[in-house]
PDB file of C-alpha atoms in Angstrom:
ATOM      1  CA  MET J   1     -12.345  26.634   0.800  1.00 58.00           C
ATOM      2  CA  LYS J   2     -13.697  23.623   1.672  1.00 72.00           C
ATOM      3  CA  THR J   3     -13.845  22.234  -1.473  1.00 81.00           C
ATOM      4  CA  LYS J   4     -10.453  23.359  -2.050  1.00 80.00           C
ATOM      5  CA  ALA J   5      -9.342  21.820   1.188  1.00 77.00           C
ATOM      6  CA  LEU J   6     -10.810  18.135   0.462  1.00 81.00           C
ATOM      7  CA  ARG J   7      -8.917  18.458  -3.415  1.00 85.00           C
ATOM      8  CA  ALA J   8      -5.460  19.649  -1.524  1.00 82.00           C
ATOM      9  CA  ASP J   9      -6.016  16.097   0.863  1.00 82.00           C
ATOM     10  CA  LEU J  10      -7.048  13.530  -1.817  1.00 86.00           C
ATOM     11  CA  LEU J  11      -3.727  14.759  -3.696  1.00 87.00           C
ATOM     12  CA  LEU J  12      -1.608  14.547  -0.633  1.00 84.00           C
ATOM     13  CA  LEU J  13      -3.316  10.721  -0.267  1.00 86.00           C
ATOM     14  CA  LEU J  14      -2.275  10.730  -3.967  1.00 93.00           C
ATOM     15  CA  VAL J  15       1.598  11.609  -3.685  1.00 89.00           C
ATOM     16  CA  SER J  16       1.452   9.267  -0.312  1.00 87.00           C
ATOM     17  CA  ALA J  17       0.322   6.343  -2.421  1.00 91.00           C
ATOM     18  CA  ILE J  18       2.580   6.848  -4.524  1.00 94.00           C
ATOM     19  CA  TRP J  19       5.894   7.372  -3.053  1.00 89.00           C
ATOM     20  CA  GLY J  20       4.688   4.232  -1.015  1.00 88.00           C
ATOM     21  CA  PHE J  21       4.471   2.298  -3.826  1.00 92.00           C
ATOM     22  CA  ALA J  22       7.721   3.266  -5.093  1.00 92.00           C
ATOM     23  CA  PHE J  23       9.263   1.355  -2.564  1.00 90.00           C
ATOM     24  CA  VAL J  24       8.182  -1.678  -4.452  1.00 92.00           C
ATOM     25  CA  ALA J  25       9.271  -0.120  -7.721  1.00 93.00           C
ATOM     26  CA  GLN J  26      12.495   0.322  -6.182  1.00 93.00           C
ATOM     27  CA  ILE J  27      12.606  -3.359  -5.518  1.00 94.00           C
ATOM     28  CA  LYS J  28      11.383  -4.981  -8.303  1.00 93.00           C
ATOM     29  CA  GLY J  29      14.411  -2.307 -10.323  1.00 93.00           C
ATOM     30  CA  MET J  30      17.240  -4.141  -8.479  1.00 95.00           C
ATOM     31  CA  ASP J  31      15.969  -7.439 -10.500  1.00 94.00           C
ATOM     32  CA  HIS J  32      18.494  -6.658 -13.093  1.00 94.00           C
ATOM     33  CA  LEU J  33      20.520  -2.794 -12.172  1.00 95.00           C
ATOM     34  CA  GLY J  34      22.663  -2.416  -9.667  1.00 96.00           C
ATOM     35  CA  PRO J  35      21.094  -0.042  -6.469  1.00 96.00           C
ATOM     36  CA  PHE J  36      23.803   2.980  -8.319  1.00 97.00           C
ATOM     37  CA  SER J  37      22.296   2.236 -11.964  1.00 97.00           C
ATOM     38  CA  PHE J  38      18.899   2.548 -11.146  1.00 96.00           C
ATOM     39  CA  ASN J  39      18.949   5.865  -8.730  1.00 96.00           C
ATOM     40  CA  ALA J  40      20.890   7.168 -12.208  1.00 96.00           C
ATOM     41  CA  VAL J  41      18.154   6.446 -14.897  1.00 96.00           C
ATOM     42  CA  ARG J  42      15.741   6.824 -12.162  1.00 95.00           C
ATOM     43  CA  PHE J  43      16.823  10.988 -11.193  1.00 94.00           C
ATOM     44  CA  ALA J  44      17.379  11.297 -14.934  1.00 95.00           C
ATOM     45  CA  PHE J  45      13.852  10.523 -15.863  1.00 95.00           C
ATOM     46  CA  GLY J  46      12.935  12.563 -12.885  1.00 92.00           C
ATOM     47  CA  VAL J  47      14.540  15.595 -15.098  1.00 94.00           C
ATOM     48  CA  ILE J  48      13.428  15.155 -18.275  1.00 94.00           C
ATOM     49  CA  SER J  49       9.839  14.200 -16.741  1.00 91.00           C
ATOM     50  CA  LEU J  50      10.457  17.708 -15.044  1.00 90.00           C
ATOM     51  CA  LEU J  51      12.051  19.889 -17.381  1.00 92.00           C
ATOM     52  CA  PRO J  52       8.273  20.270 -19.033  1.00 89.00           C
ATOM     53  CA  VAL J  53       6.122  21.008 -16.124  1.00 84.00           C
ATOM     54  CA  TYR J  54       9.048  23.624 -15.833  1.00 88.00           C
ATOM     55  CA  PHE J  55       9.004  25.452 -18.847  1.00 89.00           C
ATOM     56  CA  LEU J  56       5.032  25.434 -18.766  1.00 87.00           C
ATOM     57  CA  LEU J  57       4.549  27.433 -15.300  1.00 81.00           C
ATOM     58  CA  GLU J  58       7.272  29.542 -16.281  1.00 84.00           C
ATOM     59  CA  ASN J  59       5.499  30.149 -19.579  1.00 85.00           C
ATOM     60  CA  VAL J  60       2.417  31.184 -17.277  1.00 81.00           C
ATOM     61  CA  ALA J  61       3.797  33.537 -14.861  1.00 77.00           C
ATOM     62  CA  GLN J  62       5.526  35.010 -18.108  1.00 80.00           C
ATOM     63  CA  LYS J  63       1.727  35.771 -19.660  1.00 77.00           C
ATOM     64  CA  LYS J  64       1.006  36.684 -16.219  1.00 76.00           C
ATOM     65  CA  SER J  65       3.622  39.147 -15.392  1.00 73.00           C
ATOM     66  CA  LYS J  66       4.032  36.925 -12.143  1.00 70.00           C
ATOM     67  CA  VAL J  67       7.649  36.107 -12.559  1.00 68.00           C
ATOM     68  CA  LYS J  68       9.464  36.655  -9.273  1.00 75.00           C
ATOM     69  CA  LYS J  69      13.226  36.981  -8.747  1.00 81.00           C
ATOM     70  CA  TYR J  70      14.953  34.538  -7.508  1.00 84.00           C
ATOM     71  CA  ASP J  71      18.419  34.281  -6.185  1.00 85.00           C
ATOM     72  CA  ASN J  72      20.461  32.112  -9.275  1.00 88.00           C
ATOM     73  CA  ASP J  73      23.544  32.752  -7.491  1.00 91.00           C
ATOM     74  CA  LEU J  74      22.174  31.149  -4.079  1.00 92.00           C
ATOM     75  CA  LEU J  75      21.238  28.486  -5.932  1.00 91.00           C
ATOM     76  CA  PHE J  76      24.171  27.132  -7.779  1.00 90.00           C
ATOM     77  CA  LYS J  77      26.210  27.763  -4.556  1.00 91.00           C
ATOM     78  CA  TRP J  78      24.246  25.221  -2.858  1.00 92.00           C
ATOM     79  CA  GLY J  79      22.004  23.800  -4.726  1.00 91.00           C
ATOM     80  CA  PRO J  80      24.805  20.654  -6.185  1.00 95.00           C
ATOM     81  CA  LEU J  81      25.774  20.478  -1.957  1.00 94.00           C
ATOM     82  CA  THR J  82      22.118  19.452  -1.839  1.00 92.00           C
ATOM     83  CA  GLY J  83      22.822  17.590  -4.731  1.00 93.00           C
ATOM     84  CA  VAL J  84      24.904  15.282  -3.138  1.00 96.00           C
ATOM     85  CA  VAL J  85      23.090  15.093   0.347  1.00 95.00           C
ATOM     86  CA  LEU J  86      19.904  13.889  -1.517  1.00 92.00           C
ATOM     87  CA  PHE J  87      22.377  11.158  -4.070  1.00 96.00           C
ATOM     88  CA  LEU J  88      23.741  10.038  -0.389  1.00 97.00           C
ATOM     89  CA  ALA J  89      19.886   9.976   1.015  1.00 94.00           C
ATOM     90  CA  SER J  90      18.705   8.074  -2.208  1.00 94.00           C
ATOM     91  CA  SER J  91      21.795   5.508  -2.263  1.00 96.00           C
ATOM     92  CA  PHE J  92      21.446   4.821   1.147  1.00 97.00           C
ATOM     93  CA  GLN J  93      17.442   3.757   0.831  1.00 94.00           C
ATOM     94  CA  GLN J  94      18.422   1.691  -2.694  1.00 95.00           C
ATOM     95  CA  VAL J  95      21.444   0.161  -1.289  1.00 96.00           C
ATOM     96  CA  GLY J  96      19.263  -0.731   1.986  1.00 95.00           C
ATOM     97  CA  LEU J  97      16.457  -2.547   0.115  1.00 94.00           C
ATOM     98  CA  LEU J  98      18.785  -5.360  -0.695  1.00 94.00           C
ATOM     99  CA  TYR J  99      18.803  -6.527   2.739  1.00 93.00           C
ATOM    100  CA  THR J 100      15.420  -5.619   3.891  1.00 89.00           C
ATOM    101  CA  THR J 101      11.483  -5.360   2.716  1.00 88.00           C
ATOM    102  CA  ALA J 102       9.723  -2.241   1.305  1.00 88.00           C
ATOM    103  CA  GLY J 103       7.832  -2.283   4.671  1.00 84.00           C
ATOM    104  CA  ASN J 104      10.821  -1.450   6.787  1.00 86.00           C
ATOM    105  CA  SER J 105      12.297   0.514   4.727  1.00 88.00           C
ATOM    106  CA  GLY J 106       8.882   2.631   4.592  1.00 85.00           C
ATOM    107  CA  PHE J 107       8.785   3.200   8.086  1.00 82.00           C
ATOM    108  CA  ILE J 108      12.553   4.102   8.335  1.00 87.00           C
ATOM    109  CA  THR J 109      13.050   6.588   6.022  1.00 86.00           C
ATOM    110  CA  GLY J 110       9.744   8.379   7.850  1.00 80.00           C
ATOM    111  CA  PHE J 111      11.374   8.888  10.679  1.00 82.00           C
ATOM    112  CA  TYR J 112      13.244  12.169   8.985  1.00 81.00           C
ATOM    113  CA  ILE J 113       9.731  13.671  10.163  1.00 77.00           C
ATOM    114  CA  ILE J 114      10.676  13.338  13.646  1.00 79.00           C
ATOM    115  CA  LEU J 115      15.109  14.102  12.887  1.00 83.00           C
ATOM    116  CA  VAL J 116      14.175  17.303  11.372  1.00 80.00           C
ATOM    117  CA  PRO J 117      12.885  19.370  14.134  1.00 79.00           C
ATOM    118  CA  ILE J 118      15.503  17.840  16.581  1.00 81.00           C
ATOM    119  CA  LEU J 119      18.592  18.784  14.275  1.00 84.00           C
ATOM    120  CA  GLY J 120      16.709  21.746  13.852  1.00 80.00           C
ATOM    121  CA  ILE J 121      17.560  23.021  17.443  1.00 81.00           C
ATOM    122  CA  GLY J 122      21.332  23.449  16.266  1.00 77.00           C
ATOM    123  CA  LEU J 123      20.339  26.099  13.631  1.00 75.00           C
ATOM    124  CA  GLY J 124      17.795  27.912  16.252  1.00 75.00           C
ATOM    125  CA  HIS J 125      14.436  25.982  16.110  1.00 71.00           C
ATOM    126  CA  THR J 126      12.804  25.198  18.907  1.00 71.00           C
ATOM    127  CA  THR J 127      11.385  22.300  19.565  1.00 69.00           C
ATOM    128  CA  ARG J 128       8.172  20.830  21.438  1.00 74.00           C
ATOM    129  CA  PRO J 129       7.088  18.642  23.627  1.00 80.00           C
ATOM    130  CA  ALA J 130       5.179  16.281  21.480  1.00 77.00           C
ATOM    131  CA  THR J 131       8.332  15.927  18.986  1.00 73.00           C
ATOM    132  CA  TRP J 132      10.387  14.704  22.190  1.00 79.00           C
ATOM    133  CA  ILE J 133       7.202  12.293  22.897  1.00 84.00           C
ATOM    134  CA  GLY J 134       6.540  11.448  19.408  1.00 80.00           C
ATOM    135  CA  GLY J 135       9.901  10.422  19.005  1.00 76.00           C
ATOM    136  CA  ALA J 136       9.993   8.250  22.550  1.00 83.00           C
ATOM    137  CA  PHE J 137       7.480   6.650  20.140  1.00 84.00           C
ATOM    138  CA  ALA J 138       8.941   6.362  17.008  1.00 78.00           C
ATOM    139  CA  LEU J 139      12.549   4.653  18.698  1.00 79.00           C
ATOM    140  CA  ALA J 140      10.463   2.180  20.276  1.00 84.00           C
ATOM    141  CA  GLY J 141       9.071   1.547  17.355  1.00 82.00           C
ATOM    142  CA  LEU J 142      11.912   1.018  15.147  1.00 76.00           C
ATOM    143  CA  TYR J 143      13.607  -1.249  17.766  1.00 79.00           C
ATOM    144  CA  PHE J 144      10.426  -3.735  17.889  1.00 79.00           C
ATOM    145  CA  LEU J 145      10.676  -3.133  13.329  1.00 72.00           C
ATOM    146  CA  THR J 146      14.131  -3.708  13.429  1.00 70.00           C
ATOM    147  CA  VAL J 147      15.930  -5.486  16.158  1.00 72.00           C
ATOM    148  CA  LYS J 148      15.693  -9.574  16.174  1.00 69.00           C
ATOM    149  CA  ASP J 149      15.725 -11.915  18.266  1.00 65.00           C
ATOM    150  CA  ASP J 150      19.375 -12.612  18.588  1.00 63.00           C
ATOM    151  CA  LEU J 151      19.405  -8.274  19.616  1.00 61.00           C
ATOM    152  CA  SER J 152      21.180  -8.004  15.955  1.00 67.00           C
ATOM    153  CA  LEU J 153      20.323  -5.636  13.609  1.00 75.00           C
ATOM    154  CA  ASN J 154      19.929  -6.360   9.780  1.00 83.00           C
ATOM    155  CA  LYS J 155      22.533  -4.185   7.512  1.00 90.00           C
ATOM    156  CA  GLY J 156      19.554  -3.056   5.152  1.00 92.00           C
ATOM    157  CA  ASP J 157      17.749  -1.300   8.042  1.00 90.00           C
ATOM    158  CA  LEU J 158      20.914  -0.052   9.325  1.00 92.00           C
ATOM    159  CA  LEU J 159      21.547   1.736   5.829  1.00 95.00           C
ATOM    160  CA  THR J 160      18.124   2.933   5.573  1.00 93.00           C
ATOM    161  CA  MET J 161      18.518   4.903   8.745  1.00 92.00           C
ATOM    162  CA  GLY J 162      21.502   6.818   7.286  1.00 95.00           C
ATOM    163  CA  SER J 163      18.889   7.402   4.169  1.00 94.00           C
ATOM    164  CA  ALA J 164      16.775   9.132   6.734  1.00 90.00           C
ATOM    165  CA  LEU J 165      18.977  11.236   8.636  1.00 93.00           C
ATOM    166  CA  MET J 166      20.260  12.477   5.650  1.00 93.00           C
ATOM    167  CA  TYR J 167      16.909  12.811   4.285  1.00 89.00           C
ATOM    168  CA  ALA J 168      16.258  15.330   7.237  1.00 87.00           C
ATOM    169  CA  ILE J 169      19.489  17.056   6.728  1.00 90.00           C
ATOM    170  CA  GLN J 170      18.264  17.166   3.074  1.00 87.00           C
ATOM    171  CA  ILE J 171      15.317  18.653   4.277  1.00 82.00           C
ATOM    172  CA  LEU J 172      16.474  21.944   6.215  1.00 85.00           C
ATOM    173  CA  LEU J 173      18.543  22.789   3.498  1.00 87.00           C
ATOM    174  CA  ILE J 174      15.433  23.251   1.474  1.00 83.00           C
ATOM    175  CA  GLY J 175      13.348  24.856   3.870  1.00 76.00           C
ATOM    176  CA  TRP J 176      17.095  27.387   4.100  1.00 82.00           C
ATOM    177  CA  LEU J 177      16.727  27.431   0.070  1.00 85.00           C
ATOM    178  CA  ALA J 178      13.758  27.313  -0.468  1.00 75.00           C
ATOM    179  CA  ARG J 179      12.588  31.069   0.716  1.00 77.00           C
ATOM    180  CA  ASN J 180      15.322  32.381  -1.777  1.00 85.00           C
ATOM    181  CA  VAL J 181      15.482  30.217  -4.668  1.00 87.00           C
ATOM    182  CA  HIS J 182      13.122  29.271  -7.592  1.00 86.00           C
ATOM    183  CA  PRO J 183      11.825  25.598  -6.333  1.00 82.00           C
ATOM    184  CA  LEU J 184      11.594  24.036  -9.755  1.00 85.00           C
ATOM    185  CA  ARG J 185      15.266  24.990 -10.714  1.00 89.00           C
ATOM    186  CA  LEU J 186      16.375  23.628  -7.060  1.00 88.00           C
ATOM    187  CA  SER J 187      14.611  20.450  -7.473  1.00 87.00           C
ATOM    188  CA  LEU J 188      16.107  20.065 -11.729  1.00 91.00           C
ATOM    189  CA  VAL J 189      19.746  20.530  -9.789  1.00 92.00           C
ATOM    190  CA  GLN J 190      19.260  17.949  -7.097  1.00 91.00           C
ATOM    191  CA  PHE J 191      17.963  15.392  -9.073  1.00 91.00           C
ATOM    192  CA  SER J 192      20.802  16.342 -11.758  1.00 95.00           C
ATOM    193  CA  MET J 193      23.231  16.053  -9.250  1.00 96.00           C
ATOM    194  CA  VAL J 194      21.992  12.535  -7.936  1.00 95.00           C
ATOM    195  CA  ALA J 195      21.981  11.292 -11.707  1.00 96.00           C
ATOM    196  CA  LEU J 196      25.826  12.159 -12.197  1.00 97.00           C
ATOM    197  CA  CYS J 197      26.929  11.097  -8.776  1.00 97.00           C
ATOM    198  CA  SER J 198      25.060   7.763  -8.816  1.00 97.00           C
ATOM    199  CA  LEU J 199      26.050   7.271 -12.189  1.00 97.00           C
ATOM    200  CA  LEU J 200      29.761   7.892 -11.861  1.00 97.00           C
ATOM    201  CA  VAL J 201      29.628   5.640  -8.458  1.00 97.00           C
ATOM    202  CA  ALA J 202      27.987   2.747 -11.217  1.00 97.00           C
ATOM    203  CA  LEU J 203      30.747   3.210 -13.942  1.00 96.00           C
ATOM    204  CA  ALA J 204      33.268   2.451 -11.265  1.00 97.00           C
ATOM    205  CA  THR J 205      31.224  -0.972  -9.445  1.00 96.00           C
ATOM    206  CA  GLU J 206      28.415  -1.820 -11.556  1.00 96.00           C
ATOM    207  CA  VAL J 207      27.963  -3.877 -15.206  1.00 93.00           C
ATOM    208  CA  ILE J 208      25.425  -1.368 -17.187  1.00 91.00           C
ATOM    209  CA  THR J 209      23.679  -2.814 -20.751  1.00 93.00           C
ATOM    210  CA  LEU J 210      20.786  -0.883 -22.713  1.00 94.00           C
ATOM    211  CA  ASP J 211      19.276  -4.861 -21.815  1.00 95.00           C
ATOM    212  CA  ALA J 212      18.883  -4.760 -18.028  1.00 95.00           C
ATOM    213  CA  ILE J 213      17.471  -1.208 -18.456  1.00 96.00           C
ATOM    214  CA  ALA J 214      14.981  -2.191 -20.323  1.00 95.00           C
ATOM    215  CA  GLN J 215      13.920  -5.028 -18.170  1.00 95.00           C
ATOM    216  CA  SER J 216      13.564  -2.589 -15.256  1.00 95.00           C
ATOM    217  CA  MET J 217      11.477   0.146 -17.225  1.00 96.00           C
ATOM    218  CA  GLY J 218       8.475  -0.314 -15.796  1.00 95.00           C
ATOM    219  CA  PRO J 219      10.094   0.054 -11.937  1.00 95.00           C
ATOM    220  CA  LEU J 220      12.082   2.892 -13.630  1.00 95.00           C
ATOM    221  CA  LEU J 221       8.960   5.151 -15.242  1.00 95.00           C
ATOM    222  CA  PHE J 222       7.118   4.673 -11.652  1.00 94.00           C
ATOM    223  CA  THR J 223       9.760   6.260  -9.454  1.00 94.00           C
ATOM    224  CA  GLY J 224      11.615   8.284 -12.391  1.00 93.00           C
ATOM    225  CA  VAL J 225       8.543  10.182 -13.790  1.00 92.00           C
ATOM    226  CA  LEU J 226       5.559   9.581 -11.225  1.00 92.00           C
ATOM    227  CA  SER J 227       7.264   9.540  -7.929  1.00 89.00           C
ATOM    228  CA  THR J 228       9.898  12.303  -8.369  1.00 80.00           C
ATOM    229  CA  GLY J 229       7.839  14.566 -11.639  1.00 79.00           C
ATOM    230  CA  VAL J 230       4.263  13.947 -10.985  1.00 85.00           C
ATOM    231  CA  ALA J 231       4.228  13.793  -7.273  1.00 86.00           C
ATOM    232  CA  PHE J 232       6.498  16.638  -6.617  1.00 75.00           C
ATOM    233  CA  THR J 233       4.043  18.258  -8.757  1.00 75.00           C
ATOM    234  CA  LEU J 234       1.166  17.315  -7.058  1.00 82.00           C
ATOM    235  CA  GLN J 235       2.419  18.213  -3.849  1.00 78.00           C
ATOM    236  CA  THR J 236       3.415  21.783  -4.931  1.00 66.00           C
ATOM    237  CA  ILE J 237      -0.137  22.004  -6.435  1.00 73.00           C
ATOM    238  CA  ALA J 238      -2.017  20.396  -3.035  1.00 78.00           C
ATOM    239  CA  GLN J 239       0.182  22.587  -0.249  1.00 66.00           C
ATOM    240  CA  LYS J 240      -0.790  26.020  -1.796  1.00 67.00           C
ATOM    241  CA  ASP J 241      -4.073  24.999  -0.268  1.00 72.00           C
ATOM    242  CA  ALA J 242      -3.126  22.887   2.873  1.00 67.00           C
ATOM    243  CA  ALA J 243      -1.061  24.094   6.008  1.00 61.00           C
ATOM    244  CA  SER J 244       2.554  21.778   6.390  1.00 56.00           C
ATOM    245  CA  SER J 245       1.645  20.296   9.596  1.00 56.00           C
ATOM    246  CA  HIS J 246      -1.713  19.133   7.978  1.00 60.00           C
ATOM    247  CA  ALA J 247       0.371  18.138   4.955  1.00 67.00           C
ATOM    248  CA  ALA J 248       3.232  16.087   6.794  1.00 68.00           C
ATOM    249  CA  ILE J 249       0.946  13.523   8.543  1.00 69.00           C
ATOM    250  CA  ILE J 250      -0.811  12.903   5.474  1.00 75.00           C
ATOM    251  CA  MET J 251       2.361  12.506   3.481  1.00 75.00           C
ATOM    252  CA  SER J 252       3.908  10.175   6.273  1.00 73.00           C
ATOM    253  CA  LEU J 253       1.006   7.639   5.399  1.00 79.00           C
ATOM    254  CA  GLU J 254       3.623   6.828   2.948  1.00 82.00           C
ATOM    255  CA  ALA J 255       4.964   3.923   5.156  1.00 81.00           C
ATOM    256  CA  VAL J 256       1.810   2.880   5.182  1.00 83.00           C
ATOM    257  CA  PHE J 257       1.186   2.366   1.721  1.00 87.00           C
ATOM    258  CA  ALA J 258       4.823   0.979   1.380  1.00 86.00           C
ATOM    259  CA  VAL J 259       3.806  -1.927   3.851  1.00 84.00           C
ATOM    260  CA  ILE J 260       0.599  -2.425   2.222  1.00 86.00           C
ATOM    261  CA  GLY J 261       2.367  -2.684  -1.604  1.00 88.00           C
ATOM    262  CA  GLY J 262       4.591  -4.992   0.352  1.00 88.00           C
ATOM    263  CA  TRP J 263       2.239  -7.102   1.156  1.00 87.00           C
ATOM    264  CA  LEU J 264       0.266  -6.728  -1.864  1.00 88.00           C
ATOM    265  CA  LEU J 265       2.872  -7.167  -5.108  1.00 88.00           C
ATOM    266  CA  LEU J 266       6.073  -8.709  -2.463  1.00 88.00           C
ATOM    267  CA  ASN J 267       4.167 -11.459  -0.283  1.00 88.00           C
ATOM    268  CA  GLU J 268       5.935  -9.382   2.636  1.00 85.00           C
ATOM    269  CA  GLN J 269       4.995 -10.386   6.147  1.00 80.00           C
ATOM    270  CA  LEU J 270       5.194  -8.394   9.223  1.00 75.00           C
ATOM    271  CA  GLY J 271       4.696 -10.545  11.951  1.00 80.00           C
ATOM    272  CA  THR J 272       3.736  -9.612  15.755  1.00 84.00           C
ATOM    273  CA  ALA J 273       7.288  -7.900  16.283  1.00 82.00           C
ATOM    274  CA  GLY J 274       7.095  -5.486  13.059  1.00 81.00           C
ATOM    275  CA  ILE J 275       3.507  -5.385  13.588  1.00 85.00           C
ATOM    276  CA  LEU J 276       4.094  -3.308  17.220  1.00 87.00           C
ATOM    277  CA  GLY J 277       7.004  -1.728  15.707  1.00 83.00           C
ATOM    278  CA  CYS J 278       5.095   0.304  12.336  1.00 83.00           C
ATOM    279  CA  THR J 279       2.279   1.025  14.924  1.00 87.00           C
ATOM    280  CA  LEU J 280       4.606   2.716  17.157  1.00 86.00           C
ATOM    281  CA  MET J 281       6.437   4.575  14.677  1.00 79.00           C
ATOM    282  CA  MET J 282       3.022   5.935  13.026  1.00 81.00           C
ATOM    283  CA  VAL J 283       1.668   6.879  16.229  1.00 84.00           C
ATOM    284  CA  GLY J 284       4.818   8.522  17.016  1.00 80.00           C
ATOM    285  CA  MET J 285       4.584  10.243  13.761  1.00 74.00           C
ATOM    286  CA  LEU J 286       1.971  11.773  13.875  1.00 78.00           C
ATOM    287  CA  LEU J 287       2.522  12.822  17.488  1.00 78.00           C
ATOM    288  CA  SER J 288       5.314  14.621  16.245  1.00 70.00           C
ATOM    289  CA  GLN J 289       3.566  16.327  13.679  1.00 64.00           C
ATOM    290  CA  LEU J 290       1.150  18.223  15.552  1.00 67.00           C
ATOM    291  CA  ARG J 291       0.494  21.362  15.990  1.00 58.00           C
ATOM    292  CA  ARG J 292       0.584  24.430  19.115  1.00 44.00           C
ATOM    293  CA  LYS J 293      -2.995  24.898  19.865  1.00 41.00           C
ATOM    294  CA  ASN J 294      -2.642  29.089  19.287  1.00 38.00           C
ATOM    295  CA  ALA J 295       1.137  28.656  17.122  1.00 38.00           C
ATOM    296  CA  GLY J 296       0.102  26.353  14.787  1.00 37.00           C
ATOM    297  CA  GLN J 297       4.002  25.413  13.418  1.00 39.00           C
ATOM    298  CA  LEU J 298       5.892  22.421  13.240  1.00 38.00           C
ATOM    299  CA  GLY J 299       8.543  21.300  15.989  1.00 40.00           C
TER     300      GLY J 299
END
């Protein structure tokens, strides 16, 4: 059991690193493509990379006679709506990256960890004191990270806050749907919807050329194949042997990897206020995920 737990932790750490460095790839990808064009191709690659995994797992399940029954009507009724929410989340984030750093985007996006239990109150979920304490730390960190000396807010940071809110809503929707629908089918529906919506907006507002796509192929493959197909699959495998609260803490480290990636690859620098803000946000995110001693559940 210890070996399985260690493997799960290492896989989740790899997932957080992939997702963290994806912020750098998302910025580099917009050297030649607009944000909506980038997301259209990125999520199309995500669908393409996830399809073989889906068919492989379905084939294995059939051979083992372990095919579960899922509510496909629920999937096709709510899956597209969840995809629209994911489209809004990824669009706010991608456009925001035009105006903010990879590090800022990573930490602000991670704020969804606290928003999820707070928004869950409206659905009858209970929210523990640790969530409110963690939220207070994270809000303080958000202030130091985003508010400038003249008390102005960076436009990119504001857009990324919108992204964190949309991701929180999307996570709540998935938490409800995942009990009844096939998880990979849900992902395929979501990614397809994001690709379609992004393409429609890109065709109306941006110029898409094959040359631009070719020049952005590295970032597109990283974000589309690695951070979508591969990372999603690794997360699914790892969470079989890791508690959700424990997994959330490890995956929140994507914010740290985003800062490291921005520093190593984009020469992004954090001032004193930025370092303090990142530290407070990380403390807040970790505090918000502390389990009850007895209940062992997320806020």
